């Protein structure tokens, strides 16, 4: 039995669109139908507009009929995590605070996708303001993992991962501050790429932690990730942290770059807390690379144990300031009980923010407050330097680093209630954000229970071509993503 | 109440402009106390002479030329306003 | 021990005697808006007097996802300001967030420079009032602590039941110029702001119109017994929205503090609001201890490195400092203080002066200065025309003083010519030609008019010969009248004296 249309790869679908075997309207209708069939169980999307999507699909088909397609993404339905601004569409960030907010402007990635002819389809659920590892922190709904509806899809981009895994889009975008793309990708059996900090503009991405946030794609294959990355990467004059670097043809690089590679295995990522089934799957992946002629070297990232602490101090500090704009004054929820300006602040923010957001704002406010700045924030920034140096030192010996994406497969909804335990979910992913490096999670097998397992590959700054080529070597030789969820 | 006597939750919530119920205060103080205890481990790291990282890849002198461009229409600027009057955002009277 | 105690007692007694005399110590924090086309961290236009909320964009309104990008021109402007005010320009500076909630602040943090300002130190040369209007006053140099750059906030307007916010002003580039606590009086503060404004206008950095909020000033004021090293408790005075109000407000505050101390009271650290109209101040109830701005480096902005080439380029664009120019005008052109103090504060006017002298020649500098300070300014004022729009040019004025010098026309006629040129832009020679104003009297004719005048003024002649020199003027009138004003007064004077001596 052939793979249902909405579960096929983006590259394959693009070929069908190009050959005329498929129209964007047919494709988009299939996505709409699949969404109608599964969304009530998966709850991956916060909003979608079928009529708008079909209108854009129609326009794409007309372009193609006129011989003027805009590229491989023309006519492909892609859903965006609901933290990315699209003009005239809601932007909730999974928060009551922005429940009624309609964006008057486009994010830079949105503009790039529109220019590529993408059919913008649906806003994917997420943890409120991207704070969380399970998507349970969304103010609106709890997204289920398509591979086990009783389990979480991961987070914070859980909606993006689940929507793709459930065939509700051909690709999706998420954002990753401490693992928010890679961890849900691992949980949902899809590819998730967090590019180097600065490769993709953050303009129009509702900020969680400015120095760590990056937008990135969810796709079924590494090749698809290369296609989407090529469309959204590049310098943006609206983002001062955006990096000026030439954007290569990532897809072509997959064919050109053949290795053999030197892969580093950091011993700190294989210790206590790693689920044995996950560990075994990663060992197999390592063995695959060894068989493929790669040199496997043990490396050390000695400050790994400090990554989480460093991350939570820096991320919450930045968040406490970034989220101050949600104040009840200009465009957010305002408490109906506000009698004076202090009420507008205190009541609107208490009503508008959920528990985890409040906790992180309070932690971040505390670590920046007078008398504590040096002990927490400044110290964390210094440890961040040491963490970066660990990676850069490892790259003197290896081309990329291979680790599990998460210590465990997807956990059950409602199972993890203690914030610290939840934070430990990010233990293998936060270091990448602190160091600003590119990281990708690639499907690497299943547990006996049928839960997906992800392998993380960590690349060198702005060397996405190498990283994708290394990941493609594994991905193109396996078909884990071909094992569809039973919905 | 808290495992970390240093964390004055009332004071911090005041700075953050978040009103907390007594239950929230108790819960947050305990939860954040745990987090802060975990974070204490950073004190073990020798950071003598280490420069802080504010940007993953710091570049200097990122700017734009001073050319004025059209912004939002007043309508778009006020589109999501919870209250507005005379083309302006309205808030309860602010007393200095 | 006893000796020591006795000495100490004496010392206390001595200071008690002196305590009746207090001196003021004033520090100023001046905010100056930079005159750029776009805002400091986004490219939407900036300006004064636009319809509410029409100068906004996602960055100004702090919409989700908006990010700041520095304005190069705003950086140029602050570096230039620093160079004009003798500051050290930091090699590297960065941007920090100052976190506080207020409805005029869209992000609820202000992007500013906390511990690494772009301009360090510096000084403002001031001139205190002289003994008389025509006497240059004492000059002093007030040291600066720093100048840093930050963004302006929106504007709140209060009504009976609500407050309304206009974000047009939010994000306008601001410089905060902080003086050391080294200003001794309200007059010095006034002079400080005057120099600052002239300097900023000179360098094209800001128009510093306080009514439009382009320059705003807060003053920290304390008093202490004369001779005491330690500073007194300081009071911050806010809302000083004209240079005169700054002077009046400070003066009032010093008096208030002295009165409090003399009545045996103590000064409390507070912020007071000065009302320039009533000349009174009142305490603003602020929870000072509630401030904890949680400064930290803004992760959205990159640091700025200023190299020597950048500084050199801007230094080359900096105009001569006003007081340097004034000293040069007095030395090089031998201009009186009063004329320089008219010419120099206005950069265009002083440029106009130098352009005229460049044509007319240095010996004519005083005459040119006088024409500008008197006739030109008067006619500009009467016609309500700016110098830039004036039809008369430096070449015209140079020609005019040349005609006088050559004796072609009299000064009296020259005024008429000036007014013609001012009104029409016609060259002075053309005016003289067209209206037949040339002093074409020949010496025979003049001698005859003089003889007639002497003959017709017996009384004046006798008085003159009797030693009353001024009596000669009574004989000049008829001569000028006969010549219809064209006779060269110098020649008339000479001729009369020669004939009277015969």
Coordinates of N, CA and C in Angstrom, one line a residue, chain C residues 78-238:
Chain C
X78 N 25.7 61.2 18.6 CA 26.2 61.2 20.0 C 27.7 61.3 20.1
X79 N 28.4 60.6 19.1 CA 29.8 60.7 19.1 C 30.3 62.1 18.8
X80 N 29.6 62.8 17.9 CA 29.9 64.2 17.6 C 29.7 65.0 18.8
X81 N 28.6 64.8 19.5 CA 28.3 65.6 20.7 C 29.5 65.4 21.7
X82 N 29.9 64.1 21.8 CA 31.0 63.8 22.7 C 32.3 64.6 22.3
X83 N 32.5 64.6 21.0 CA 33.7 65.3 20.5 C 33.6 66.8 20.8
X84 N 32.4 67.4 20.5 CA 32.2 68.8 20.8 C 32.4 69.2 22.2
X85 N 32.0 68.2 23.1 CA 32.1 68.5 24.6 C 33.3 67.9 25.2
X86 N 34.3 67.6 24.4 CA 35.6 67.1 25.0 C 35.5 65.8 25.7
X87 N 34.6 64.9 25.4 CA 34.4 63.6 26.1 C 35.5 62.7 25.5
X88 N 35.8 61.7 26.3 CA 36.5 60.5 25.8 C 35.5 59.6 25.1
X89 N 35.7 59.2 23.9 CA 34.8 58.3 23.2 C 35.2 56.8 23.5
X90 N 34.3 56.1 24.1 CA 34.7 54.7 24.5 C 35.0 53.9 23.2
X91 N 36.0 53.0 23.3 CA 36.3 52.1 22.2 C 35.1 51.2 21.9
X92 N 34.5 50.7 23.0 CA 33.4 49.7 22.9 C 32.3 50.2 23.8
X93 N 31.1 50.2 23.4 CA 29.9 50.4 24.3 C 28.9 49.4 23.9
X94 N 27.9 49.2 24.8 CA 26.9 48.2 24.6 C 25.6 48.7 25.1
X95 N 24.5 48.0 24.9 CA 23.2 48.4 25.2 C 22.6 47.5 26.3
X96 N 21.9 48.2 27.2 CA 21.3 47.5 28.4 C 19.9 47.7 28.4
X97 N 19.2 46.8 29.0 CA 17.7 47.0 29.3 C 17.5 47.5 30.7
X98 N 16.7 48.6 30.8 CA 16.4 49.1 32.1 C 14.9 48.7 32.3
X99 N 14.6 47.8 33.2 CA 13.3 47.2 33.4 C 12.4 48.0 34.4
X100 N 11.3 48.5 33.9 CA 10.3 49.1 34.8 C 9.0 49.2 34.0
X101 N 7.9 49.2 34.7 CA 6.6 49.3 34.1 C 6.1 50.7 34.1
X102 N 5.7 51.2 32.9 CA 5.0 52.4 32.8 C 4.3 52.5 31.5
X103 N 3.1 53.0 31.5 CA 2.3 52.9 30.2 C 2.9 53.6 29.0
X104 N 3.8 54.6 29.2 CA 4.4 55.2 28.1 C 5.6 54.4 27.5
X105 N 5.9 53.4 28.2 CA 7.1 52.6 27.8 C 6.6 51.2 27.2
X106 N 6.6 51.1 25.9 CA 5.9 50.0 25.3 C 6.5 48.6 25.7
X107 N 7.8 48.5 25.8 CA 8.3 47.2 26.1 C 8.4 47.0 27.6
X108 N 8.1 48.0 28.4 CA 8.3 48.0 29.8 C 9.8 47.8 30.2
X109 N 10.6 48.0 29.2 CA 12.0 48.2 29.5 C 12.5 49.3 28.5
X110 N 13.5 50.0 29.0 CA 14.1 51.1 28.1 C 15.4 50.6 27.7
X111 N 15.7 50.7 26.4 CA 17.1 50.4 26.0 C 18.0 51.6 26.2
X112 N 19.0 51.4 27.0 CA 19.9 52.5 27.4 C 21.3 51.9 27.6
X113 N 22.2 52.8 28.1 CA 23.5 52.3 28.3 C 23.8 52.4 29.8
X114 N 24.0 51.3 30.5 CA 24.1 51.3 31.9 C 25.6 51.6 32.4
X115 N 26.4 50.6 32.2 CA 27.8 50.7 32.7 C 28.8 51.0 31.6
X116 N 28.4 51.0 30.4 CA 29.4 51.3 29.3 C 28.9 52.4 28.4
X117 N 28.8 53.7 28.9 CA 28.3 54.7 28.0 C 29.3 55.0 26.9
X118 N 28.7 55.6 25.8 CA 29.6 55.8 24.7 C 30.5 57.0 24.9
X119 N 30.1 58.0 25.7 CA 30.9 59.2 25.9 C 31.2 59.3 27.4
X120 N 32.5 59.4 27.7 CA 32.9 59.4 29.1 C 33.6 60.8 29.4
X121 N 33.2 61.4 30.6 CA 33.8 62.6 31.0 C 33.4 63.8 30.1
X122 N 34.3 64.7 29.9 CA 34.0 65.9 29.0 C 33.7 67.1 29.9
X123 N 33.4 68.2 29.2 CA 33.1 69.4 29.9 C 32.3 70.4 29.0
X124 N 31.6 71.3 29.7 CA 30.8 72.3 29.1 C 31.3 73.6 29.5
X125 N 31.8 74.4 28.6 CA 32.3 75.8 28.9 C 31.1 76.7 29.0
X126 N 31.1 77.4 30.1 CA 29.9 78.3 30.3 C 30.4 79.8 30.5
X127 N 29.5 80.7 30.2 CA 29.8 82.1 30.4 C 28.8 82.7 31.3
X128 N 29.3 83.2 32.4 CA 28.3 83.8 33.4 C 28.1 85.3 33.0
X129 N 27.0 85.8 33.4 CA 26.6 87.2 33.0 C 27.8 88.2 33.4
X130 N 28.1 89.1 32.5 CA 29.2 90.1 32.8 C 28.6 91.2 33.6
X131 N 29.5 92.2 34.0 CA 29.0 93.3 34.8 C 28.0 94.1 34.0
X132 N 28.2 94.2 32.7 CA 27.2 94.9 31.9 C 27.0 94.1 30.6
X133 N 26.0 94.6 29.9 CA 25.7 93.8 28.6 C 26.9 93.7 27.7
X134 N 27.7 94.8 27.7 CA 28.8 94.8 26.7 C 30.1 94.3 27.2
X135 N 30.0 93.7 28.4 CA 31.3 93.2 29.0 C 31.2 91.6 29.1
X136 N 32.2 91.0 28.6 CA 32.2 89.5 28.6 C 32.2 89.1 30.1
X137 N 31.4 88.1 30.4 CA 31.4 87.6 31.7 C 32.5 86.5 32.0
X138 N 32.5 86.0 33.2 CA 33.5 85.0 33.6 C 33.2 83.7 32.8
X139 N 34.2 83.0 32.4 CA 34.0 81.7 31.8 C 34.5 80.6 32.8
X140 N 33.7 79.5 32.7 CA 34.0 78.3 33.6 C 33.8 77.1 32.8
X141 N 34.5 76.0 33.3 CA 34.2 74.7 32.6 C 33.6 73.8 33.6
X142 N 32.4 73.3 33.3 CA 31.6 72.4 34.1 C 31.9 71.0 33.6
X143 N 32.5 70.2 34.5 CA 32.9 68.8 34.1 C 31.6 67.9 33.9
X144 N 31.7 67.1 32.9 CA 30.6 66.1 32.6 C 31.0 64.7 33.2
X145 N 30.0 64.0 33.6 CA 30.3 62.6 34.0 C 30.3 61.7 32.8
X146 N 29.2 61.8 32.0 CA 29.1 60.9 30.9 C 28.0 61.4 29.9
X147 N 27.9 60.9 28.8 CA 26.8 61.0 27.9 C 26.5 59.6 27.4
X148 N 25.2 59.2 27.5 CA 24.9 57.9 27.0 C 23.6 58.1 26.1
X149 N 23.4 57.1 25.3 CA 22.3 57.1 24.4 C 21.2 56.2 24.9
X150 N 19.9 56.6 24.6 CA 18.8 55.7 25.0 C 17.6 56.1 24.1
X151 N 16.5 55.5 24.4 CA 15.3 55.8 23.6 C 14.3 56.5 24.4
X152 N 13.5 57.4 23.7 CA 12.5 58.2 24.4 C 11.3 57.3 24.6
X153 N 10.4 57.7 25.5 CA 9.1 57.0 25.7 C 8.0 57.7 25.0
X154 N 6.8 57.2 25.0 CA 5.6 57.8 24.5 C 5.1 58.9 25.3
X155 N 4.0 59.4 25.0 CA 3.5 60.6 25.7 C 2.1 60.3 26.3
X156 N 2.0 60.5 27.6 CA 0.8 60.3 28.3 C 0.0 61.6 28.5
X157 N -1.2 61.6 28.3 CA -2.0 62.8 28.5 C -3.1 62.4 29.5
X158 N -3.3 63.2 30.6 CA -4.2 62.8 31.6 C -5.5 63.5 31.5
X159 N -6.6 62.8 31.6 CA -8.0 63.4 31.5 C -8.7 63.1 32.9
X160 N -9.9 63.5 32.9 CA -10.6 63.4 34.2 C -10.7 61.9 34.6
X161 N -11.0 61.0 33.7 CA -11.3 59.6 34.0 C -10.3 58.6 33.5
X162 N -9.4 59.1 32.6 CA -8.5 58.1 32.1 C -7.2 58.9 31.6
X163 N -6.3 58.1 31.1 CA -5.1 58.7 30.5 C -4.9 58.1 29.2
X164 N -4.5 58.9 28.2 CA -4.3 58.4 26.8 C -2.9 58.4 26.4
X165 N -2.5 57.4 25.7 CA -1.1 57.2 25.3 C -0.9 57.4 23.8
X166 N 0.0 58.2 23.4 CA 0.4 58.4 22.0 C 1.9 57.9 22.0
X167 N 2.1 56.9 21.1 CA 3.5 56.4 21.0 C 4.4 57.0 19.9
X168 N 3.9 58.1 19.4 CA 4.8 58.7 18.3 C 6.2 59.0 18.8
X169 N 6.3 59.5 20.0 CA 7.6 59.9 20.5 C 8.4 58.7 21.0
X170 N 7.8 57.6 21.2 CA 8.5 56.4 21.7 C 9.5 56.0 20.7
X171 N 10.8 55.8 21.2 CA 11.8 55.3 20.3 C 12.6 56.5 19.6
X172 N 12.2 57.7 19.9 CA 13.1 58.8 19.4 C 14.4 58.7 20.1
X173 N 15.5 58.9 19.3 CA 16.8 58.8 19.9 C 17.1 60.0 20.9
X174 N 17.5 59.6 22.0 CA 17.8 60.6 23.1 C 19.3 60.4 23.5
X175 N 19.8 61.6 24.0 CA 21.1 61.5 24.6 C 20.9 62.0 26.1
X176 N 21.5 61.3 27.0 CA 21.4 61.8 28.4 C 22.8 62.4 28.7
X177 N 22.8 63.7 29.0 CA 24.1 64.3 29.3 C 24.1 64.6 30.8
X178 N 25.0 64.0 31.5 CA 25.0 64.1 32.9 C 26.2 64.9 33.4
X179 N 26.0 65.9 34.1 CA 27.1 66.7 34.6 C 27.5 66.2 36.0
X180 N 28.8 66.5 36.3 CA 29.2 66.2 37.7 C 28.4 67.2 38.6
X181 N 28.3 66.8 39.9 CA 27.7 67.8 40.8 C 28.7 68.9 41.0
X182 N 28.8 69.8 40.0 CA 29.8 70.8 40.0 C 29.3 72.2 39.6
X183 N 28.0 72.3 39.6 CA 27.4 73.6 39.3 C 27.0 74.3 40.6
X184 N 27.4 75.6 40.6 CA 27.3 76.3 42.0 C 26.0 77.2 42.1
X185 N 25.4 77.4 41.0 CA 24.3 78.4 41.1 C 23.3 78.2 40.0
X186 N 22.1 78.8 40.2 CA 21.1 78.8 39.2 C 21.6 79.4 37.9
X187 N 22.4 80.5 38.0 CA 22.9 81.2 36.9 C 23.8 80.3 36.1
X188 N 24.6 79.5 36.8 CA 25.5 78.6 36.1 C 24.8 77.5 35.4
X189 N 23.7 77.0 36.0 CA 22.9 76.0 35.4 C 22.3 76.6 34.1
X190 N 21.8 77.8 34.2 CA 21.2 78.5 33.0 C 22.3 78.6 31.9
X191 N 23.5 79.0 32.3 CA 24.6 79.2 31.3 C 25.0 77.8 30.7
X192 N 24.9 76.8 31.6 CA 25.3 75.4 31.1 C 24.3 75.0 30.0
X193 N 23.0 75.2 30.2 CA 22.0 74.8 29.2 C 22.1 75.6 28.0
X194 N 22.5 76.9 28.2 CA 22.6 77.8 27.0 C 23.7 77.3 26.1
X195 N 24.9 77.0 26.7 CA 26.0 76.4 25.9 C 25.6 75.1 25.2
X196 N 25.0 74.3 26.0 CA 24.6 73.0 25.5 C 23.7 73.1 24.3
X197 N 22.7 74.0 24.4 CA 21.8 74.2 23.3 C 22.5 74.7 22.1
X198 N 23.3 75.8 22.3 CA 24.1 76.4 21.2 C 24.9 75.3 20.5
X199 N 25.6 74.5 21.3 CA 26.5 73.5 20.8 C 25.7 72.5 20.0
X200 N 24.6 72.0 20.5 CA 23.8 71.0 19.8 C 23.3 71.6 18.5
X201 N 22.8 72.8 18.5 CA 22.2 73.4 17.3 C 23.4 73.6 16.3
X202 N 24.5 74.0 16.8 CA 25.7 74.3 15.9 C 26.0 73.0 15.2
X203 N 26.1 71.9 15.9 CA 26.5 70.6 15.3 C 25.4 69.9 14.5
X204 N 24.2 70.6 14.5 CA 23.1 70.0 13.8 C 22.5 68.7 14.4
X205 N 22.8 68.6 15.8 CA 22.4 67.3 16.4 C 20.9 67.4 16.9
X206 N 20.6 68.6 17.4 CA 19.2 68.8 17.9 C 18.8 70.2 17.8
X207 N 17.5 70.5 17.7 CA 17.1 71.9 17.7 C 16.9 72.4 19.2
X208 N 16.9 71.4 20.1 CA 16.9 71.7 21.5 C 15.7 72.6 21.9
X209 N 14.6 72.5 21.2 CA 13.4 73.3 21.6 C 12.7 72.7 22.8
X210 N 12.9 73.4 23.9 CA 12.4 72.8 25.2 C 10.9 72.7 25.2
X211 N 10.2 73.6 24.5 CA 8.7 73.6 24.4 C 8.3 72.3 23.7
X212 N 9.1 71.8 22.7 CA 8.7 70.6 22.0 C 9.3 69.4 22.7
X213 N 9.9 69.6 23.8 CA 10.5 68.4 24.6 C 11.8 67.9 24.0
X214 N 12.4 68.7 23.1 CA 13.6 68.3 22.4 C 14.8 68.4 23.4
X215 N 14.7 69.2 24.4 CA 15.7 69.2 25.5 C 14.9 69.2 26.8
X216 N 15.3 68.4 27.7 CA 14.6 68.3 29.0 C 15.6 68.2 30.1
X217 N 15.3 68.8 31.2 CA 16.3 68.9 32.2 C 15.8 68.5 33.6
X218 N 16.5 67.7 34.3 CA 16.3 67.4 35.7 C 17.5 67.9 36.4
X219 N 17.3 68.4 37.6 CA 18.4 69.0 38.4 C 18.4 68.3 39.8
X220 N 19.6 67.9 40.2 CA 19.9 67.4 41.5 C 20.5 68.5 42.3
X221 N 19.9 68.9 43.4 CA 20.3 70.0 44.1 C 20.5 69.7 45.6
X222 N 21.7 70.1 46.1 CA 21.9 70.0 47.6 C 22.6 71.2 48.0
X223 N 22.5 71.5 49.3 CA 23.3 72.6 49.8 C 24.2 72.0 51.0
X224 N 25.3 72.7 51.3 CA 26.1 72.3 52.4 C 26.8 73.6 52.9
X225 N 27.2 73.5 54.2 CA 27.9 74.6 54.7 C 29.2 74.9 53.9
X226 N 29.5 76.1 53.7 CA 30.7 76.5 53.0 C 31.9 75.9 53.6
X227 N 32.7 75.2 52.9 CA 33.9 74.6 53.4 C 33.7 73.1 53.7
X228 N 32.5 72.7 53.8 CA 32.3 71.3 54.0 C 32.5 70.5 52.8
X229 N 33.2 69.3 52.9 CA 33.5 68.5 51.7 C 32.3 67.7 51.3
X230 N 31.7 67.1 52.3 CA 30.7 66.1 52.1 C 29.4 66.8 51.5
X231 N 28.8 66.1 50.6 CA 27.6 66.7 50.0 C 26.4 66.6 50.9
X232 N 25.5 67.5 50.7 CA 24.2 67.5 51.5 C 23.2 66.5 50.8
X233 N 22.1 66.4 51.5 CA 21.1 65.5 50.9 C 20.5 66.1 49.7
X234 N 20.4 65.3 48.6 CA 20.0 65.9 47.3 C 18.5 65.8 47.1
X235 N 18.0 66.8 46.4 CA 16.6 66.8 46.0 C 16.6 66.8 44.5
X236 N 15.8 66.0 43.9 CA 15.7 66.0 42.4 C 14.5 66.9 42.0
X237 N 14.8 67.8 41.1 CA 13.8 68.7 40.6 C 13.5 68.3 39.2
X238 N 12.2 68.0 38.9 CA 11.8 67.6 37.6 C 10.9 68.6 36.9

